[in-house]
Amino acid sequence: SYLRIKSPIPYKWRKIGKEPLQSGMNFAYGGTGVFNTFVTEPNMTTQIDFFQTLIQEGVYTKHDLSSSIALVSLAGNDYSTYTSTNGSVEGLPSFITSVTNQLVLDIKRIYALGVRKVAVTALQPLGCLPQSTVVSSFQTCNGEQNTFVNFHNQLLQEAVVKLNNSTKDSAFVILDFYNAFMSVFNRQKDKAGSLKFQNPLTPCCLGISNQYSCGSVDGHGVKQYRICNDPKSAFFWDTVHPTQQGWAAVYSALRGSLNQLYY
């Protein structure tokens, strides 16, 4: 969540200082989801609990909240946990429904706490992550996985439309990560005509074999991974995370739709 702070802060928070709080506060934990995952960190419900505690302690006023934007991002860790625990393909649509239902409850709760604008990310094309495209030597996306991603995004879209119809201020905005990612993958050249990402599905950092991943070392501390010559030419850093240049390209694709966050 990103929150602007304008009012005096309680004594216990003064050691942090007002300026950092004015720039916003991040409640996210890498690897978490709306439900518990393999990462033993607070899930989204608990993260919102932390936010609510700060409100109750007077860190944020009603005016602060009403002039702030919350960014809620679900990256797919719930689904990787599901598949890693032998969740069946047949049961996946039901699980997707439970994930999106919980996500909608979470963004409704943030709105109820006083934040008047809540941005939530659509799920990126998980079937295009290198961890999925490795079987095709990073040439093609996994269409079946993306079908399930589209189901998630469709449910989220329908729910957000209903939420906005029930509020006067169209408080909920979806940031369309899916189409932003796909537009980058489908656009091989930038506006100047130079090649931007030669193969956007190929990661920059990769283990030297299936036994290793980006950052792996052996028992003697010897690197067991390779890094591409020019990270700026790669969209993905490792098998799941975009590079800084990759995120810049996604932002460029999203930029035209961001104005709706400020009205």
PDB file of C-alpha atoms in Angstrom:
ATOM      1  CA  SER A   1       0.000   0.000   0.000  1.00  0.00           C
ATOM      2  CA  TYR A   2       1.211   3.505  -0.781  1.00  0.00           C
ATOM      3  CA  LEU A   3      -0.051   6.174   1.590  1.00  0.00           C
ATOM      4  CA  ARG A   4       0.621   9.893   1.875  1.00  0.00           C
ATOM      5  CA  ILE A   5       1.018  11.230   5.398  1.00  0.00           C
ATOM      6  CA  LYS A   6       0.240  14.872   6.177  1.00  0.00           C
ATOM      7  CA  SER A   7      -0.580  14.947   9.870  1.00  0.00           C
ATOM      8  CA  PRO A   8       1.586  14.750  13.023  1.00  0.00           C
ATOM      9  CA  ILE A   9       2.567  11.202  13.966  1.00  0.00           C
ATOM     10  CA  PRO A  10       2.424   9.481  17.382  1.00  0.00           C
ATOM     11  CA  TYR A  11       5.504   9.551  19.599  1.00  0.00           C
ATOM     12  CA  LYS A  12       6.377   5.854  19.074  1.00  0.00           C
ATOM     13  CA  TRP A  13       6.675   6.474  15.312  1.00  0.00           C
ATOM     14  CA  ARG A  14       8.732   9.678  15.517  1.00  0.00           C
ATOM     15  CA  LYS A  15      12.027   7.767  15.452  1.00  0.00           C
ATOM     16  CA  ILE A  16      11.149   6.796  11.885  1.00  0.00           C
ATOM     17  CA  GLY A  17      10.349  10.369  10.991  1.00  0.00           C
ATOM     18  CA  LYS A  18       7.529  11.904   9.040  1.00  0.00           C
ATOM     19  CA  GLU A  19       9.264  12.067   5.657  1.00  0.00           C
ATOM     20  CA  PRO A  20       9.592   8.288   5.093  1.00  0.00           C
ATOM     21  CA  LEU A  21       5.945   7.806   6.047  1.00  0.00           C
ATOM     22  CA  GLN A  22       4.902  10.500   3.579  1.00  0.00           C
ATOM     23  CA  SER A  23       6.483   8.467   0.786  1.00  0.00           C
ATOM     24  CA  GLY A  24       4.269   5.486   1.558  1.00  0.00           C
ATOM     25  CA  MET A  25       4.548   2.197   3.394  1.00  0.00           C
ATOM     26  CA  ASN A  26       4.982  -1.305   2.009  1.00  0.00           C
ATOM     27  CA  PHE A  27       3.217  -4.172   3.792  1.00  0.00           C
ATOM     28  CA  ALA A  28       4.129  -6.845   1.240  1.00  0.00           C
ATOM     29  CA  TYR A  29       6.227  -9.981   1.830  1.00  0.00           C
ATOM     30  CA  GLY A  30       7.830 -11.756  -1.112  1.00  0.00           C
ATOM     31  CA  GLY A  31       6.425 -15.181  -1.876  1.00  0.00           C
ATOM     32  CA  THR A  32       3.150 -14.695  -0.020  1.00  0.00           C
ATOM     33  CA  GLY A  33      -0.439 -14.802  -1.265  1.00  0.00           C
ATOM     34  CA  VAL A  34      -3.996 -14.314  -0.105  1.00  0.00           C
ATOM     35  CA  PHE A  35      -3.664 -17.717   1.588  1.00  0.00           C
ATOM     36  CA  ASN A  36      -0.643 -19.284   3.262  1.00  0.00           C
ATOM     37  CA  THR A  37       2.142 -20.399   0.919  1.00  0.00           C
ATOM     38  CA  PHE A  38       5.475 -22.164   1.350  1.00  0.00           C
ATOM     39  CA  VAL A  39       6.906 -18.841   2.520  1.00  0.00           C
ATOM     40  CA  THR A  40       6.355 -18.566   6.269  1.00  0.00           C
ATOM     41  CA  GLU A  41       5.526 -14.879   6.190  1.00  0.00           C
ATOM     42  CA  PRO A  42       2.216 -13.040   6.809  1.00  0.00           C
ATOM     43  CA  ASN A  43      -0.435 -13.582   4.144  1.00  0.00           C
ATOM     44  CA  MET A  44      -2.453 -10.698   2.732  1.00  0.00           C
ATOM     45  CA  THR A  45      -5.061 -10.797   5.504  1.00  0.00           C
ATOM     46  CA  THR A  46      -2.360 -10.349   8.142  1.00  0.00           C
ATOM     47  CA  GLN A  47      -0.662  -7.642   6.091  1.00  0.00           C
ATOM     48  CA  ILE A  48      -3.928  -5.693   6.136  1.00  0.00           C
ATOM     49  CA  ASP A  49      -4.132  -6.331   9.881  1.00  0.00           C
ATOM     50  CA  PHE A  50      -0.782  -4.509  10.216  1.00  0.00           C
ATOM     51  CA  PHE A  51      -2.168  -1.615   8.202  1.00  0.00           C
ATOM     52  CA  GLN A  52      -5.291  -1.466  10.365  1.00  0.00           C
ATOM     53  CA  THR A  53      -3.166  -1.407  13.529  1.00  0.00           C
ATOM     54  CA  LEU A  54      -1.318   1.668  12.265  1.00  0.00           C
ATOM     55  CA  ILE A  55      -4.641   3.396  11.651  1.00  0.00           C
ATOM     56  CA  GLN A  56      -5.834   2.532  15.141  1.00  0.00           C
ATOM     57  CA  GLU A  57      -2.578   3.882  16.592  1.00  0.00           C
ATOM     58  CA  GLY A  58      -3.128   7.212  14.848  1.00  0.00           C
ATOM     59  CA  VAL A  59      -0.314   6.944  12.294  1.00  0.00           C
ATOM     60  CA  TYR A  60      -2.794   7.662   9.496  1.00  0.00           C
ATOM     61  CA  THR A  61      -5.784  10.000   9.725  1.00  0.00           C
ATOM     62  CA  LYS A  62      -9.010   9.801   7.748  1.00  0.00           C
ATOM     63  CA  HIS A  63      -7.746  12.609   5.540  1.00  0.00           C
ATOM     64  CA  ASP A  64      -4.494  10.732   4.886  1.00  0.00           C
ATOM     65  CA  LEU A  65      -6.411   7.647   3.821  1.00  0.00           C
ATOM     66  CA  SER A  66      -8.920   9.473   1.648  1.00  0.00           C
ATOM     67  CA  SER A  67      -6.093  11.105  -0.332  1.00  0.00           C
ATOM     68  CA  SER A  68      -4.074   7.904  -0.734  1.00  0.00           C
ATOM     69  CA  ILE A  69      -3.784   5.018  -3.185  1.00  0.00           C
ATOM     70  CA  ALA A  70      -3.391   1.388  -2.130  1.00  0.00           C
ATOM     71  CA  LEU A  71      -1.664  -0.984  -4.526  1.00  0.00           C
ATOM     72  CA  VAL A  72      -2.627  -4.635  -4.082  1.00  0.00           C
ATOM     73  CA  SER A  73      -0.580  -7.175  -6.009  1.00  0.00           C
ATOM     74  CA  LEU A  74      -1.220 -10.905  -6.264  1.00  0.00           C
ATOM     75  CA  ALA A  75       1.651 -12.504  -8.199  1.00  0.00           C
ATOM     76  CA  GLY A  76       0.488 -16.133  -8.341  1.00  0.00           C
ATOM     77  CA  ASN A  77       2.159 -17.668  -5.280  1.00  0.00           C
ATOM     78  CA  ASP A  78      -1.147 -19.206  -4.214  1.00  0.00           C
ATOM     79  CA  TYR A  79      -1.261 -21.094  -7.511  1.00  0.00           C
ATOM     80  CA  SER A  80       2.346 -22.293  -7.399  1.00  0.00           C
ATOM     81  CA  THR A  81       1.663 -23.590  -3.887  1.00  0.00           C
ATOM     82  CA  TYR A  82      -1.462 -25.357  -5.148  1.00  0.00           C
ATOM     83  CA  THR A  83       0.360 -27.134  -7.964  1.00  0.00           C
ATOM     84  CA  SER A  84       3.362 -27.973  -5.772  1.00  0.00           C
ATOM     85  CA  THR A  85       1.089 -29.702  -3.263  1.00  0.00           C
ATOM     86  CA  ASN A  86      -0.354 -31.957  -5.972  1.00  0.00           C
ATOM     87  CA  GLY A  87      -3.469 -29.911  -6.578  1.00  0.00           C
ATOM     88  CA  SER A  88      -5.390 -31.397  -9.499  1.00  0.00           C
ATOM     89  CA  VAL A  89      -6.144 -29.660 -12.781  1.00  0.00           C
ATOM     90  CA  GLU A  90      -9.810 -30.571 -12.280  1.00  0.00           C
ATOM     91  CA  GLY A  91      -9.865 -28.756  -8.939  1.00  0.00           C
ATOM     92  CA  LEU A  92      -8.061 -25.653 -10.192  1.00  0.00           C
ATOM     93  CA  PRO A  93     -11.140 -23.658 -11.334  1.00  0.00           C
ATOM     94  CA  SER A  94     -12.665 -24.058  -7.868  1.00  0.00           C
ATOM     95  CA  PHE A  95      -9.403 -22.985  -6.246  1.00  0.00           C
ATOM     96  CA  ILE A  96      -9.128 -19.976  -8.575  1.00  0.00           C
ATOM     97  CA  THR A  97     -12.619 -18.952  -7.492  1.00  0.00           C
ATOM     98  CA  SER A  98     -11.622 -19.169  -3.822  1.00  0.00           C
ATOM     99  CA  VAL A  99      -8.466 -17.120  -4.452  1.00  0.00           C
ATOM    100  CA  THR A 100     -10.290 -14.353  -6.300  1.00  0.00           C
ATOM    101  CA  ASN A 101     -13.094 -14.328  -3.718  1.00  0.00           C
ATOM    102  CA  GLN A 102     -10.545 -13.784  -0.951  1.00  0.00           C
ATOM    103  CA  LEU A 103      -8.733 -11.139  -2.979  1.00  0.00           C
ATOM    104  CA  VAL A 104     -12.000  -9.251  -3.441  1.00  0.00           C
ATOM    105  CA  LEU A 105     -12.685  -9.436   0.306  1.00  0.00           C
ATOM    106  CA  ASP A 106      -9.210  -8.005   0.908  1.00  0.00           C
ATOM    107  CA  ILE A 107      -9.614  -5.002  -1.391  1.00  0.00           C
ATOM    108  CA  LYS A 108     -13.100  -4.330   0.018  1.00  0.00           C
ATOM    109  CA  ARG A 109     -11.596  -4.297   3.501  1.00  0.00           C
ATOM    110  CA  ILE A 110      -8.910  -1.782   2.477  1.00  0.00           C
ATOM    111  CA  TYR A 111     -11.628   0.454   1.063  1.00  0.00           C
ATOM    112  CA  ALA A 112     -13.677   0.081   4.257  1.00  0.00           C
ATOM    113  CA  LEU A 113     -10.635   1.223   6.260  1.00  0.00           C
ATOM    114  CA  GLY A 114     -10.837   4.562   4.450  1.00  0.00           C
ATOM    115  CA  VAL A 115      -8.635   4.330   1.344  1.00  0.00           C
ATOM    116  CA  ARG A 116     -10.672   5.860  -1.477  1.00  0.00           C
ATOM    117  CA  LYS A 117      -8.664   4.441  -4.382  1.00  0.00           C
ATOM    118  CA  VAL A 118      -7.537   0.809  -4.541  1.00  0.00           C
ATOM    119  CA  ALA A 119      -5.501  -0.494  -7.486  1.00  0.00           C
ATOM    120  CA  VAL A 120      -5.312  -4.269  -7.883  1.00  0.00           C
ATOM    121  CA  THR A 121      -3.148  -6.042 -10.431  1.00  0.00           C
ATOM    122  CA  ALA A 122      -4.511  -8.566 -12.867  1.00  0.00           C
ATOM    123  CA  LEU A 123      -2.441 -11.737 -12.936  1.00  0.00           C
ATOM    124  CA  GLN A 124       0.446 -11.703 -15.401  1.00  0.00           C
ATOM    125  CA  PRO A 125       0.645 -14.526 -18.006  1.00  0.00           C
ATOM    126  CA  LEU A 126       2.115 -17.222 -15.760  1.00  0.00           C
ATOM    127  CA  GLY A 127       2.384 -19.546 -18.735  1.00  0.00           C
ATOM    128  CA  CYS A 128       4.972 -17.182 -20.226  1.00  0.00           C
ATOM    129  CA  LEU A 129       7.313 -17.223 -17.229  1.00  0.00           C
ATOM    130  CA  PRO A 130      10.620 -18.970 -18.000  1.00  0.00           C
ATOM    131  CA  GLN A 131       9.792 -21.660 -15.446  1.00  0.00           C
ATOM    132  CA  SER A 132       6.998 -22.684 -17.827  1.00  0.00           C
ATOM    133  CA  THR A 133       8.602 -21.904 -21.195  1.00  0.00           C
ATOM    134  CA  VAL A 134      11.803 -23.841 -20.421  1.00  0.00           C
ATOM    135  CA  VAL A 135      10.213 -26.988 -21.891  1.00  0.00           C
ATOM    136  CA  SER A 136      10.049 -25.234 -25.282  1.00  0.00           C
ATOM    137  CA  SER A 137      13.573 -23.814 -24.926  1.00  0.00           C
ATOM    138  CA  PHE A 138      11.955 -20.471 -24.022  1.00  0.00           C
ATOM    139  CA  GLN A 139      10.165 -20.186 -27.367  1.00  0.00           C
ATOM    140  CA  THR A 140       6.428 -20.444 -26.564  1.00  0.00           C
ATOM    141  CA  CYS A 141       4.098 -19.776 -23.650  1.00  0.00           C
ATOM    142  CA  ASN A 142       2.083 -22.493 -21.944  1.00  0.00           C
ATOM    143  CA  GLY A 143      -1.419 -21.921 -23.295  1.00  0.00           C
ATOM    144  CA  GLU A 144      -3.164 -24.096 -20.710  1.00  0.00           C
ATOM    145  CA  GLN A 145      -1.675 -22.143 -17.825  1.00  0.00           C
ATOM    146  CA  ASN A 146      -2.643 -18.861 -19.434  1.00  0.00           C
ATOM    147  CA  THR A 147      -6.206 -20.122 -19.871  1.00  0.00           C
ATOM    148  CA  PHE A 148      -6.433 -20.499 -16.096  1.00  0.00           C
ATOM    149  CA  VAL A 149      -4.823 -17.075 -15.642  1.00  0.00           C
ATOM    150  CA  ASN A 150      -7.485 -15.567 -17.890  1.00  0.00           C
ATOM    151  CA  PHE A 151     -10.169 -17.243 -15.776  1.00  0.00           C
ATOM    152  CA  HIS A 152      -8.686 -15.611 -12.666  1.00  0.00           C
ATOM    153  CA  ASN A 153      -8.597 -12.232 -14.394  1.00  0.00           C
ATOM    154  CA  GLN A 154     -12.145 -12.592 -15.693  1.00  0.00           C
ATOM    155  CA  LEU A 155     -13.483 -13.318 -12.200  1.00  0.00           C
ATOM    156  CA  LEU A 156     -11.541 -10.363 -10.814  1.00  0.00           C
ATOM    157  CA  GLN A 157     -12.828  -8.064 -13.554  1.00  0.00           C
ATOM    158  CA  GLU A 158     -16.451  -9.071 -12.934  1.00  0.00           C
ATOM    159  CA  ALA A 159     -16.062  -8.561  -9.189  1.00  0.00           C
ATOM    160  CA  VAL A 160     -14.451  -5.125  -9.577  1.00  0.00           C
ATOM    161  CA  VAL A 161     -17.253  -3.976 -11.890  1.00  0.00           C
ATOM    162  CA  LYS A 162     -19.789  -4.976  -9.216  1.00  0.00           C
ATOM    163  CA  LEU A 163     -17.785  -3.201  -6.506  1.00  0.00           C
ATOM    164  CA  ASN A 164     -17.566   0.005  -8.520  1.00  0.00           C
ATOM    165  CA  ASN A 165     -21.288  -0.111  -9.225  1.00  0.00           C
ATOM    166  CA  SER A 166     -21.859  -0.206  -5.476  1.00  0.00           C
ATOM    167  CA  THR A 167     -19.605   2.783  -4.712  1.00  0.00           C
ATOM    168  CA  LYS A 168     -20.013   6.404  -5.764  1.00  0.00           C
ATOM    169  CA  ASP A 169     -16.352   7.055  -6.473  1.00  0.00           C
ATOM    170  CA  SER A 170     -15.310   4.101  -8.710  1.00  0.00           C
ATOM    171  CA  ALA A 171     -12.738   3.268  -6.066  1.00  0.00           C
ATOM    172  CA  PHE A 172     -11.347   0.062  -7.572  1.00  0.00           C
ATOM    173  CA  VAL A 173      -8.996   0.007 -10.564  1.00  0.00           C
ATOM    174  CA  ILE A 174      -7.454  -3.047 -12.245  1.00  0.00           C
ATOM    175  CA  LEU A 175      -3.921  -2.697 -13.581  1.00  0.00           C
ATOM    176  CA  ASP A 176      -3.887  -5.040 -16.562  1.00  0.00           C
ATOM    177  CA  PHE A 177      -0.575  -6.820 -16.116  1.00  0.00           C
ATOM    178  CA  TYR A 178      -1.640  -9.636 -18.445  1.00  0.00           C
ATOM    179  CA  ASN A 179      -2.009  -7.498 -21.544  1.00  0.00           C
ATOM    180  CA  ALA A 180       0.918  -5.282 -20.556  1.00  0.00           C
ATOM    181  CA  PHE A 181       3.234  -8.322 -20.435  1.00  0.00           C
ATOM    182  CA  MET A 182       1.807  -9.735 -23.667  1.00  0.00           C
ATOM    183  CA  SER A 183       2.178  -6.434 -25.495  1.00  0.00           C
ATOM    184  CA  VAL A 184       5.877  -6.410 -24.613  1.00  0.00           C
ATOM    185  CA  PHE A 185       6.306 -10.032 -25.730  1.00  0.00           C
ATOM    186  CA  ASN A 186       4.557  -9.301 -29.029  1.00  0.00           C
ATOM    187  CA  ARG A 187       6.447  -6.061 -29.709  1.00  0.00           C
ATOM    188  CA  GLN A 188       9.956  -6.985 -30.796  1.00  0.00           C
ATOM    189  CA  LYS A 189      11.069  -3.465 -31.744  1.00  0.00           C
ATOM    190  CA  ASP A 190      10.825  -0.206 -29.859  1.00  0.00           C
ATOM    191  CA  LYS A 191       9.699   3.091 -31.394  1.00  0.00           C
ATOM    192  CA  ALA A 192      13.170   3.828 -32.738  1.00  0.00           C
ATOM    193  CA  GLY A 193      13.152   0.500 -34.576  1.00  0.00           C
ATOM    194  CA  SER A 194      16.009  -1.066 -32.635  1.00  0.00           C
ATOM    195  CA  LEU A 195      15.646  -4.558 -31.195  1.00  0.00           C
ATOM    196  CA  LYS A 196      14.462  -4.298 -27.580  1.00  0.00           C
ATOM    197  CA  PHE A 197      14.214  -7.899 -26.327  1.00  0.00           C
ATOM    198  CA  GLN A 198      15.573 -10.425 -28.806  1.00  0.00           C
ATOM    199  CA  ASN A 199      13.764 -13.255 -27.019  1.00  0.00           C
ATOM    200  CA  PRO A 200      11.748 -11.885 -24.088  1.00  0.00           C
ATOM    201  CA  LEU A 201      10.964 -15.380 -22.752  1.00  0.00           C
ATOM    202  CA  THR A 202      14.647 -16.233 -22.180  1.00  0.00           C
ATOM    203  CA  PRO A 203      15.932 -15.389 -18.671  1.00  0.00           C
ATOM    204  CA  CYS A 204      19.243 -13.617 -18.138  1.00  0.00           C
ATOM    205  CA  CYS A 205      20.270 -15.680 -15.103  1.00  0.00           C
ATOM    206  CA  LEU A 206      19.921 -19.467 -15.256  1.00  0.00           C
ATOM    207  CA  GLY A 207      21.401 -22.522 -13.528  1.00  0.00           C
ATOM    208  CA  ILE A 208      23.968 -24.504 -15.503  1.00  0.00           C
ATOM    209  CA  SER A 209      21.684 -27.576 -15.288  1.00  0.00           C
ATOM    210  CA  ASN A 210      18.242 -28.567 -14.050  1.00  0.00           C
ATOM    211  CA  GLN A 211      19.762 -29.181 -10.612  1.00  0.00           C
ATOM    212  CA  TYR A 212      20.649 -25.530 -10.164  1.00  0.00           C
ATOM    213  CA  SER A 213      18.929 -22.157 -10.369  1.00  0.00           C
ATOM    214  CA  CYS A 214      19.986 -18.528 -10.572  1.00  0.00           C
ATOM    215  CA  GLY A 215      22.250 -17.802  -7.593  1.00  0.00           C
ATOM    216  CA  SER A 216      23.114 -21.444  -6.819  1.00  0.00           C
ATOM    217  CA  VAL A 217      26.599 -22.367  -5.619  1.00  0.00           C
ATOM    218  CA  ASP A 218      28.129 -25.766  -4.927  1.00  0.00           C
ATOM    219  CA  GLY A 219      29.675 -26.962  -1.663  1.00  0.00           C
ATOM    220  CA  HIS A 220      32.855 -25.052  -2.438  1.00  0.00           C
ATOM    221  CA  GLY A 221      31.047 -21.787  -3.172  1.00  0.00           C
ATOM    222  CA  VAL A 222      31.553 -22.081  -6.922  1.00  0.00           C
ATOM    223  CA  LYS A 223      28.796 -20.463  -8.985  1.00  0.00           C
ATOM    224  CA  GLN A 224      26.485 -22.914 -10.708  1.00  0.00           C
ATOM    225  CA  TYR A 225      24.647 -20.368 -12.830  1.00  0.00           C
ATOM    226  CA  ARG A 226      25.286 -18.154 -15.823  1.00  0.00           C
ATOM    227  CA  ILE A 227      24.360 -14.525 -16.413  1.00  0.00           C
ATOM    228  CA  CYS A 228      23.759 -13.045 -19.848  1.00  0.00           C
ATOM    229  CA  ASN A 229      26.211 -10.495 -21.223  1.00  0.00           C
ATOM    230  CA  ASP A 230      23.718  -7.625 -21.193  1.00  0.00           C
ATOM    231  CA  PRO A 231      20.963  -7.788 -18.535  1.00  0.00           C
ATOM    232  CA  LYS A 232      19.346  -4.688 -20.065  1.00  0.00           C
ATOM    233  CA  SER A 233      18.588  -6.738 -23.171  1.00  0.00           C
ATOM    234  CA  ALA A 234      16.620  -9.329 -21.172  1.00  0.00           C
ATOM    235  CA  PHE A 235      12.996  -9.064 -20.092  1.00  0.00           C
ATOM    236  CA  PHE A 236      13.296 -11.772 -17.409  1.00  0.00           C
ATOM    237  CA  TRP A 237      16.069 -11.882 -14.823  1.00  0.00           C
ATOM    238  CA  ASP A 238      15.457 -15.435 -13.597  1.00  0.00           C
ATOM    239  CA  THR A 239      12.704 -18.007 -14.121  1.00  0.00           C
ATOM    240  CA  VAL A 240       9.968 -15.833 -12.584  1.00  0.00           C
ATOM    241  CA  HIS A 241      11.096 -12.218 -12.096  1.00  0.00           C
ATOM    242  CA  PRO A 242      11.424  -9.531 -14.798  1.00  0.00           C
ATOM    243  CA  THR A 243      14.561  -7.405 -14.964  1.00  0.00           C
ATOM    244  CA  GLN A 244      14.462  -3.692 -14.205  1.00  0.00           C
ATOM    245  CA  GLN A 245      14.317  -3.139 -17.961  1.00  0.00           C
ATOM    246  CA  GLY A 246      11.469  -5.634 -18.197  1.00  0.00           C
ATOM    247  CA  TRP A 247       9.438  -3.819 -15.560  1.00  0.00           C
ATOM    248  CA  ALA A 248      10.160  -0.523 -17.320  1.00  0.00           C
ATOM    249  CA  ALA A 249       8.645  -1.974 -20.477  1.00  0.00           C
ATOM    250  CA  VAL A 250       5.575  -3.178 -18.553  1.00  0.00           C
ATOM    251  CA  TYR A 251       5.192   0.257 -16.967  1.00  0.00           C
ATOM    252  CA  SER A 252       5.402   1.849 -20.398  1.00  0.00           C
ATOM    253  CA  ALA A 253       2.561  -0.390 -21.563  1.00  0.00           C
ATOM    254  CA  LEU A 254       0.482   0.480 -18.479  1.00  0.00           C
ATOM    255  CA  ARG A 255       1.227   4.201 -18.325  1.00  0.00           C
ATOM    256  CA  GLY A 256      -1.715   5.303 -20.430  1.00  0.00           C
ATOM    257  CA  SER A 257      -4.189   3.623 -18.060  1.00  0.00           C
ATOM    258  CA  LEU A 258      -2.753   5.027 -14.825  1.00  0.00           C
ATOM    259  CA  ASN A 259      -4.548   8.375 -15.013  1.00  0.00           C
ATOM    260  CA  GLN A 260      -7.736   6.747 -13.750  1.00  0.00           C
ATOM    261  CA  LEU A 261      -6.035   6.333 -10.363  1.00  0.00           C
ATOM    262  CA  TYR A 262      -6.062  10.087  -9.843  1.00  0.00           C
ATOM    263  CA  TYR A 263      -9.713  10.855 -10.528  1.00  0.00           C
TER     264      TYR A 263
END
